[in-house]
Amino acid sequence: MTNKNSLCLILLFCSIFIPSISLASADKITVPEGFVIEEYAKDLGSPRFMALSPDQGLFVTIIGEGTVVALSEKNGTVISNKVVAKGLKRPHGIAFHDGYLYIGETNQIVRFKYNGLNNDLGEKEILVPDLPTKGHFTRTVSFGPDGKMYVSIGSSCNVCIEDERRATIMRFDPDGKNGEIFARGLRNSVGIAWHPVTGELWATDNGRDWLGDNLPPDEVNIVSENKDYGWPYCYGDKIPDPDYGNPNRCQSTIAPVVEIQAHSAPLGLSFYEGEMFPEEYSGDLFVAYHGSWNRSIPTGYKVVRIKMKDGKPIETLDFAAGWLTATKKYGRPVDILVGKKGELYVSDDLEGIIYKISYNKQ
């Protein structure tokens, strides 16, 4: 591994596992007029991805502690913060499906029988063992309209020729069998979401480092079966990489549907299907920018709204910002979840907070 790759991994590790000394506050975060942001839960350590249980508990993976925490509320206030699973190896992805809670550990996909908020989980069942672990170590889990389990597996490096399972999204049966590569050339698609109308798989993707402040763009992709999204040979709209460029191969790769400022580090994303926000937000896509670690002028550290029309993105707007100032970083947004009433939850793994964004109807 090169010195640059080693530094990248060290700083990524530190951003997740070393707590910040700043004092985060929802008062620092700006949202559009009519919206309200508040701290829903705090002192969580390093919360990453979230999921709603069938009985409406909010479950979140705590990657640094190796746990999963269940939050239950009454009248909008958290009244219970319970560790429901522990001893996990860097848990990140989380999903409920057909009576089970699925967790993406860095080295495997596991599930537990779900018995309700007031009861313990069933025994841990390993479904997909021996996943590659070096480099980008988060494993996101999601279930598609076809009932299959989709798992994103990032690259082991900044840019290199990779093991066939790396830089892919894989597809499995719900029991972990019949694994296959669904799409490749995705350097690190941490966030995956399903379009509520078309059923398409949308995913963020983090571009490579060391090409300067503004290249290559980070991406949002519509991910289709058996397609190649370019990495490490190409980036953006079929542009050959300076180290591994292959113009002929680039012609057959798929360009992103949204290009994002380099180093923004887009992670979680979610289509808005709730009824709380104004009608104009219906079907729009929210994306969390975790923020840069190696840009001369930091960027990201916010939540954006990608306006959609007829199923296509037309404009990207800041929605929640203020985690980054000229002198400090007050948090790093990770995941976005639409709640049962249409509210929006945002996890922050730097300050250990889950924020709730609501709309005050006048």
Tab-separated table of C-alpha atoms in Angstrom:
chain	number	residue	atom	x	y	z
A	1	MET	CA	0.000	0.000	0.000
A	2	THR	CA	1.358	3.479	-0.867
A	3	ASN	CA	2.022	6.154	1.748
A	4	LYS	CA	-0.914	8.131	0.379
A	5	ASN	CA	-3.269	5.164	0.734
A	6	SER	CA	-1.996	4.546	4.272
A	7	LEU	CA	-2.616	8.169	5.254
A	8	CYS	CA	-6.105	8.008	3.758
A	9	LEU	CA	-6.997	4.962	5.850
A	10	ILE	CA	-5.511	6.453	9.039
A	11	LEU	CA	-7.508	9.655	8.690
A	12	LEU	CA	-10.690	7.722	7.832
A	13	PHE	CA	-10.194	5.632	10.985
A	14	CYS	CA	-9.645	8.746	13.102
A	15	SER	CA	-12.727	10.494	11.731
A	16	ILE	CA	-14.892	7.616	12.951
A	17	PHE	CA	-13.248	6.576	16.202
A	18	ILE	CA	-11.751	9.738	17.751
A	19	PRO	CA	-14.382	11.935	19.431
A	20	SER	CA	-14.469	15.654	18.719
A	21	ILE	CA	-13.825	18.155	21.478
A	22	SER	CA	-16.277	20.687	20.038
A	23	LEU	CA	-19.754	21.106	21.445
A	24	ALA	CA	-22.348	20.416	18.780
A	25	SER	CA	-25.711	22.112	18.925
A	26	ALA	CA	-28.726	22.093	16.661
A	27	ASP	CA	-28.676	25.895	17.014
A	28	LYS	CA	-25.651	25.966	14.707
A	29	ILE	CA	-27.465	24.136	11.902
A	30	THR	CA	-29.508	26.121	9.411
A	31	VAL	CA	-32.538	24.653	7.628
A	32	PRO	CA	-35.068	26.265	5.267
A	33	GLU	CA	-37.799	28.509	6.637
A	34	GLY	CA	-40.568	26.546	8.333
A	35	PHE	CA	-38.287	23.643	9.257
A	36	VAL	CA	-36.947	22.889	12.739
A	37	ILE	CA	-33.866	20.828	13.606
A	38	GLU	CA	-33.281	19.424	17.094
A	39	GLU	CA	-31.096	16.874	18.840
A	40	TYR	CA	-33.182	13.713	19.002
A	41	ALA	CA	-30.611	11.500	20.729
A	42	LYS	CA	-27.034	12.193	21.836
A	43	ASP	CA	-24.020	10.601	23.540
A	44	LEU	CA	-24.284	7.679	21.115
A	45	GLY	CA	-20.587	7.379	20.311
A	46	SER	CA	-20.299	6.889	16.539
A	47	PRO	CA	-23.798	6.334	15.094
A	48	ARG	CA	-23.830	5.330	11.454
A	49	PHE	CA	-26.802	3.845	9.598
A	50	MET	CA	-30.404	3.706	10.818
A	51	ALA	CA	-33.555	1.671	10.227
A	52	LEU	CA	-37.126	1.702	11.530
A	53	SER	CA	-38.339	-1.545	13.073
A	54	PRO	CA	-41.812	-2.920	12.251
A	55	ASP	CA	-43.005	-1.511	15.594
A	56	GLN	CA	-41.461	1.888	14.825
A	57	GLY	CA	-38.345	1.811	16.982
A	58	LEU	CA	-35.341	3.617	15.538
A	59	PHE	CA	-32.352	1.265	15.361
A	60	VAL	CA	-28.835	2.553	14.720
A	61	THR	CA	-25.437	0.914	14.320
A	62	ILE	CA	-22.675	2.270	16.573
A	63	ILE	CA	-19.582	1.417	14.584
A	64	GLY	CA	-16.893	2.297	17.142
A	65	GLU	CA	-18.548	0.421	20.002
A	66	GLY	CA	-19.552	-2.621	17.946
A	67	THR	CA	-23.190	-2.330	18.991
A	68	VAL	CA	-26.695	-1.737	17.735
A	69	VAL	CA	-28.900	0.597	19.767
A	70	ALA	CA	-32.710	0.762	19.729
A	71	LEU	CA	-34.368	4.097	20.480
A	72	SER	CA	-38.019	4.258	21.431
A	73	GLU	CA	-39.986	7.444	22.005
A	74	LYS	CA	-43.131	8.879	23.501
A	75	ASN	CA	-44.635	12.114	22.231
A	76	GLY	CA	-41.542	12.750	20.127
A	77	THR	CA	-39.053	12.333	22.990
A	78	VAL	CA	-36.672	9.394	23.337
A	79	ILE	CA	-37.590	7.438	26.479
A	80	SER	CA	-35.443	4.353	25.943
A	81	ASN	CA	-31.909	3.868	24.642
A	82	LYS	CA	-31.192	0.151	24.668
A	83	VAL	CA	-28.213	-1.828	23.373
A	84	VAL	CA	-29.791	-4.770	21.563
A	85	ALA	CA	-26.669	-6.295	19.999
A	86	LYS	CA	-23.014	-6.069	20.969
A	87	GLY	CA	-19.666	-7.653	20.183
A	88	LEU	CA	-20.066	-6.839	16.483
A	89	LYS	CA	-17.132	-6.011	14.227
A	90	ARG	CA	-17.560	-2.478	12.880
A	91	PRO	CA	-21.326	-2.751	12.310
A	92	HIS	CA	-22.567	-0.304	9.701
A	93	GLY	CA	-25.445	-1.395	7.456
A	94	ILE	CA	-28.806	-2.261	9.010
A	95	ALA	CA	-32.140	-3.435	7.630
A	96	PHE	CA	-35.333	-5.191	8.700
A	97	HIS	CA	-36.782	-7.867	6.435
A	98	ASP	CA	-39.386	-10.596	6.961
A	99	GLY	CA	-39.074	-10.743	10.746
A	100	TYR	CA	-35.287	-10.433	10.928
A	101	LEU	CA	-32.821	-7.674	11.738
A	102	TYR	CA	-29.892	-7.731	9.306
A	103	ILE	CA	-26.517	-6.173	10.165
A	104	GLY	CA	-23.514	-5.549	7.927
A	105	GLU	CA	-20.353	-6.213	9.905
A	106	THR	CA	-17.120	-5.421	8.116
A	107	ASN	CA	-16.301	-9.126	7.636
A	108	GLN	CA	-19.742	-10.670	7.309
A	109	ILE	CA	-23.507	-10.222	7.037
A	110	VAL	CA	-25.519	-11.490	9.998
A	111	ARG	CA	-29.138	-11.504	11.103
A	112	PHE	CA	-31.164	-11.854	14.288
A	113	LYS	CA	-34.775	-12.897	14.693
A	114	TYR	CA	-36.678	-9.759	15.662
A	115	ASN	CA	-39.076	-10.205	18.569
A	116	GLY	CA	-40.226	-6.634	19.179
A	117	LEU	CA	-38.889	-3.597	21.020
A	118	ASN	CA	-39.603	-5.051	24.460
A	119	ASN	CA	-37.904	-8.389	23.826
A	120	ASP	CA	-34.386	-9.602	23.164
A	121	LEU	CA	-33.216	-10.460	19.673
A	122	GLY	CA	-32.828	-14.069	18.654
A	123	GLU	CA	-29.497	-15.802	18.229
A	124	LYS	CA	-26.957	-14.365	15.825
A	125	GLU	CA	-26.945	-16.143	12.461
A	126	ILE	CA	-24.039	-15.683	10.052
A	127	LEU	CA	-25.337	-15.500	6.488
A	128	VAL	CA	-22.382	-14.271	4.416
A	129	PRO	CA	-19.000	-15.019	6.031
A	130	ASP	CA	-15.488	-14.046	5.031
A	131	LEU	CA	-16.089	-10.716	3.338
A	132	PRO	CA	-12.859	-8.838	2.496
A	133	THR	CA	-12.003	-6.404	5.288
A	134	LYS	CA	-9.088	-4.119	4.412
A	135	GLY	CA	-9.489	-0.575	3.107
A	136	HIS	CA	-13.052	0.738	2.964
A	137	PHE	CA	-14.587	-1.355	5.699
A	138	THR	CA	-18.278	-0.405	5.858
A	139	ARG	CA	-20.838	-2.897	4.578
A	140	THR	CA	-24.274	-1.504	3.701
A	141	VAL	CA	-27.280	-3.830	3.567
A	142	SER	CA	-30.575	-3.155	1.805
A	143	PHE	CA	-33.464	-5.180	0.404
A	144	GLY	CA	-34.774	-4.457	-3.055
A	145	PRO	CA	-38.286	-4.694	-4.494
A	146	ASP	CA	-37.318	-8.173	-5.693
A	147	GLY	CA	-36.860	-9.338	-2.084
A	148	LYS	CA	-33.140	-9.869	-2.615
A	149	MET	CA	-30.427	-8.622	-0.260
A	150	TYR	CA	-27.985	-6.077	-1.682
A	151	VAL	CA	-24.599	-5.471	-0.059
A	152	SER	CA	-22.114	-2.744	-0.991
A	153	ILE	CA	-18.411	-3.603	-0.642
A	154	GLY	CA	-15.977	-0.725	-1.115
A	155	SER	CA	-12.444	-0.918	-2.472
A	156	SER	CA	-9.353	-1.883	-0.481
A	157	CYS	CA	-7.358	1.072	-1.797
A	158	ASN	CA	-7.464	4.559	-3.216
A	159	VAL	CA	-7.002	3.333	-6.790
A	160	CYS	CA	-5.805	-0.127	-7.872
A	161	ILE	CA	-6.775	-3.281	-9.744
A	162	GLU	CA	-9.075	-5.010	-7.283
A	163	ASP	CA	-10.327	-8.351	-6.003
A	164	GLU	CA	-13.485	-9.215	-7.941
A	165	ARG	CA	-15.781	-8.672	-4.933
A	166	ARG	CA	-14.348	-5.247	-4.095
A	167	ALA	CA	-15.786	-1.994	-5.459
A	168	THR	CA	-19.084	-3.740	-6.120
A	169	ILE	CA	-22.651	-4.082	-5.021
A	170	MET	CA	-23.449	-7.760	-4.551
A	171	ARG	CA	-26.832	-9.480	-4.481
A	172	PHE	CA	-27.890	-12.445	-2.327
A	173	ASP	CA	-30.949	-14.391	-1.359
A	174	PRO	CA	-32.259	-13.266	2.065
A	175	ASP	CA	-30.547	-16.272	3.661
A	176	GLY	CA	-27.182	-15.250	2.181
A	177	LYS	CA	-27.119	-17.887	-0.554
A	178	ASN	CA	-26.581	-17.484	-4.301
A	179	GLY	CA	-24.301	-14.475	-4.006
A	180	GLU	CA	-23.451	-12.680	-7.247
A	181	ILE	CA	-21.973	-9.381	-8.373
A	182	PHE	CA	-24.818	-7.033	-9.301
A	183	ALA	CA	-22.693	-4.081	-10.470
A	184	ARG	CA	-19.001	-3.155	-10.394
A	185	GLY	CA	-16.683	-0.163	-10.737
A	186	LEU	CA	-18.167	1.495	-7.620
A	187	ARG	CA	-15.213	2.593	-5.493
A	188	ASN	CA	-17.193	3.046	-2.270
A	189	SER	CA	-20.982	3.139	-2.544
A	190	VAL	CA	-21.756	3.578	1.144
A	191	GLY	CA	-25.338	4.716	0.642
A	192	ILE	CA	-27.954	2.812	-1.345
A	193	ALA	CA	-31.659	3.579	-1.740
A	194	TRP	CA	-34.566	2.421	-3.872
A	195	HIS	CA	-36.600	4.816	-5.989
A	196	PRO	CA	-40.177	4.619	-4.668
A	197	VAL	CA	-41.777	4.692	-8.136
A	198	THR	CA	-39.338	3.075	-10.559
A	199	GLY	CA	-37.777	0.599	-8.129
A	200	GLU	CA	-34.310	1.577	-9.390
A	201	LEU	CA	-31.290	1.272	-7.126
A	202	TRP	CA	-29.632	4.638	-6.459
A	203	ALA	CA	-26.256	4.843	-4.749
A	204	THR	CA	-23.681	7.389	-3.678
A	205	ASP	CA	-20.063	6.798	-4.629
A	206	ASN	CA	-16.893	8.390	-3.247
A	207	GLY	CA	-14.263	9.237	-5.844
A	208	ARG	CA	-10.534	8.626	-5.526
A	209	ASP	CA	-8.049	10.963	-3.810
A	210	TRP	CA	-4.847	12.783	-4.849
A	211	LEU	CA	-6.074	14.405	-8.046
A	212	GLY	CA	-6.407	17.832	-6.445
A	213	ASP	CA	-9.231	19.731	-4.770
A	214	ASN	CA	-11.760	19.384	-7.570
A	215	LEU	CA	-11.237	15.983	-9.192
A	216	PRO	CA	-12.732	13.519	-9.528
A	217	PRO	CA	-16.367	14.323	-8.754
A	218	ASP	CA	-18.166	12.277	-6.147
A	219	GLU	CA	-21.293	10.702	-7.548
A	220	VAL	CA	-24.868	9.584	-7.295
A	221	ASN	CA	-25.539	6.671	-9.644
A	222	ILE	CA	-28.521	4.699	-10.833
A	223	VAL	CA	-27.108	1.212	-10.441
A	224	SER	CA	-28.242	-1.425	-12.912
A	225	GLU	CA	-27.472	-5.116	-13.182
A	226	ASN	CA	-24.211	-6.132	-14.876
A	227	LYS	CA	-23.124	-2.526	-15.465
A	228	ASP	CA	-19.654	-1.049	-14.892
A	229	TYR	CA	-19.386	2.383	-13.246
A	230	GLY	CA	-15.759	2.942	-14.130
A	231	TRP	CA	-13.427	2.762	-11.135
A	232	PRO	CA	-10.416	2.421	-11.264
A	233	TYR	CA	-10.196	2.990	-15.010
A	234	CYS	CA	-12.476	6.006	-15.351
A	235	TYR	CA	-14.324	8.623	-13.340
A	236	GLY	CA	-17.223	10.996	-13.905
A	237	ASP	CA	-18.629	10.917	-17.410
A	238	LYS	CA	-16.268	8.332	-18.938
A	239	ILE	CA	-13.058	10.286	-18.195
A	240	PRO	CA	-9.934	8.047	-18.119
A	241	ASP	CA	-8.103	7.927	-14.799
A	242	PRO	CA	-4.530	9.287	-15.033
A	243	ASP	CA	-3.095	6.161	-13.364
A	244	TYR	CA	-5.266	3.384	-14.797
A	245	GLY	CA	-6.996	5.134	-17.678
A	246	ASN	CA	-8.423	2.952	-20.419
A	247	PRO	CA	-10.281	5.083	-22.991
A	248	ASN	CA	-11.693	2.066	-24.796
A	249	ARG	CA	-13.081	0.573	-21.608
A	250	CYS	CA	-14.443	3.938	-20.483
A	251	GLN	CA	-16.786	4.046	-23.448
A	252	SER	CA	-18.832	1.196	-21.979
A	253	THR	CA	-19.017	2.552	-18.417
A	254	ILE	CA	-22.064	4.292	-16.931
A	255	ALA	CA	-21.898	7.986	-16.100
A	256	PRO	CA	-23.352	9.314	-12.825
A	257	VAL	CA	-26.780	10.958	-12.769
A	258	VAL	CA	-25.443	13.572	-10.312
A	259	GLU	CA	-21.870	14.837	-10.030
A	260	ILE	CA	-20.869	16.247	-6.632
A	261	GLN	CA	-17.975	18.476	-5.551
A	262	ALA	CA	-14.892	16.285	-5.101
A	263	HIS	CA	-14.151	15.153	-1.523
A	264	SER	CA	-17.679	15.906	-0.266
A	265	ALA	CA	-17.922	12.211	0.718
A	266	PRO	CA	-21.642	11.557	0.108
A	267	LEU	CA	-22.847	8.681	2.277
A	268	GLY	CA	-26.477	7.997	3.204
A	269	LEU	CA	-29.340	8.986	0.926
A	270	SER	CA	-33.103	8.704	1.116
A	271	PHE	CA	-36.053	9.547	-1.113
A	272	TYR	CA	-38.702	11.601	0.637
A	273	GLU	CA	-41.973	9.665	0.807
A	274	GLY	CA	-43.410	11.319	3.931
A	275	GLU	CA	-46.362	13.664	4.257
A	276	MET	CA	-45.006	16.199	6.779
A	277	PHE	CA	-42.906	18.301	4.408
A	278	PRO	CA	-44.482	20.585	1.767
A	279	GLU	CA	-45.773	18.843	-1.356
A	280	GLU	CA	-42.876	20.171	-3.422
A	281	TYR	CA	-40.510	17.876	-1.470
A	282	SER	CA	-42.362	14.692	-2.432
A	283	GLY	CA	-40.041	12.279	-4.235
A	284	ASP	CA	-36.945	14.433	-3.769
A	285	LEU	CA	-33.663	12.857	-2.750
A	286	PHE	CA	-31.788	13.825	0.429
A	287	VAL	CA	-28.055	13.074	0.630
A	288	ALA	CA	-25.685	13.370	3.607
A	289	TYR	CA	-22.217	14.758	2.842
A	290	HIS	CA	-19.807	13.390	5.456
A	291	GLY	CA	-17.212	15.978	4.480
A	292	SER	CA	-13.639	16.183	3.215
A	293	TRP	CA	-10.489	15.186	5.062
A	294	ASN	CA	-7.868	16.081	2.452
A	295	ARG	CA	-9.089	19.169	0.609
A	296	SER	CA	-7.190	22.469	1.022
A	297	ILE	CA	-10.520	24.232	1.620
A	298	PRO	CA	-12.857	21.767	3.415
A	299	THR	CA	-16.153	20.936	1.763
A	300	GLY	CA	-19.255	18.894	2.540
A	301	TYR	CA	-20.450	18.514	6.149
A	302	LYS	CA	-24.088	19.098	5.225
A	303	VAL	CA	-27.321	17.574	3.964
A	304	VAL	CA	-28.486	18.464	0.468
A	305	ARG	CA	-31.805	18.141	-1.306
A	306	ILE	CA	-31.718	16.933	-4.898
A	307	LYS	CA	-34.901	18.130	-6.552
A	308	MET	CA	-36.482	15.576	-8.847
A	309	LYS	CA	-38.799	15.911	-11.830
A	310	ASP	CA	-40.241	12.934	-13.680
A	311	GLY	CA	-37.818	10.662	-11.847
A	312	LYS	CA	-34.732	12.669	-12.835
A	313	PRO	CA	-32.539	15.021	-10.756
A	314	ILE	CA	-32.779	18.657	-11.837
A	315	GLU	CA	-31.126	20.716	-9.065
A	316	THR	CA	-29.061	20.292	-5.889
A	317	LEU	CA	-29.749	22.636	-2.964
A	318	ASP	CA	-28.320	22.899	0.542
A	319	PHE	CA	-30.946	21.719	3.030
A	320	ALA	CA	-29.190	21.486	6.401
A	321	ALA	CA	-25.805	23.153	6.854
A	322	GLY	CA	-23.634	24.551	9.638
A	323	TRP	CA	-21.616	21.525	10.713
A	324	LEU	CA	-18.654	23.247	9.041
A	325	THR	CA	-17.465	26.797	9.681
A	326	ALA	CA	-14.272	28.595	8.706
A	327	THR	CA	-12.553	27.361	11.873
A	328	LYS	CA	-14.381	24.263	13.152
A	329	LYS	CA	-16.152	21.064	12.242
A	330	TYR	CA	-19.214	20.567	14.440
A	331	GLY	CA	-20.248	17.201	13.073
A	332	ARG	CA	-20.196	14.789	10.141
A	333	PRO	CA	-23.589	13.739	8.722
A	334	VAL	CA	-23.723	10.045	7.846
A	335	ASP	CA	-27.191	8.650	7.198
A	336	ILE	CA	-30.685	9.966	6.475
A	337	LEU	CA	-33.917	8.234	7.446
A	338	VAL	CA	-37.511	9.297	6.843
A	339	GLY	CA	-39.549	8.707	10.020
A	340	LYS	CA	-43.072	7.391	10.446
A	341	LYS	CA	-44.593	10.895	10.557
A	342	GLY	CA	-42.499	12.215	7.698
A	343	GLU	CA	-39.773	13.746	9.841
A	344	LEU	CA	-36.140	13.373	8.779
A	345	TYR	CA	-33.432	11.814	10.984
A	346	VAL	CA	-29.724	12.537	10.398
A	347	SER	CA	-26.946	10.632	12.173
A	348	ASP	CA	-23.653	12.321	13.050
A	349	ASP	CA	-20.755	9.998	13.876
A	350	LEU	CA	-18.379	12.788	14.945
A	351	GLU	CA	-20.516	14.187	17.759
A	352	GLY	CA	-22.555	11.061	18.536
A	353	ILE	CA	-25.897	12.691	17.770
A	354	ILE	CA	-29.031	11.839	15.821
A	355	TYR	CA	-30.842	14.983	14.690
A	356	LYS	CA	-34.529	15.248	13.855
A	357	ILE	CA	-35.770	17.694	11.220
A	358	SER	CA	-39.480	18.530	11.239
A	359	TYR	CA	-41.711	20.961	9.407
A	360	ASN	CA	-44.030	23.335	11.219
A	361	LYS	CA	-47.197	23.632	9.215
A	362	GLN	CA	-48.704	27.109	9.588
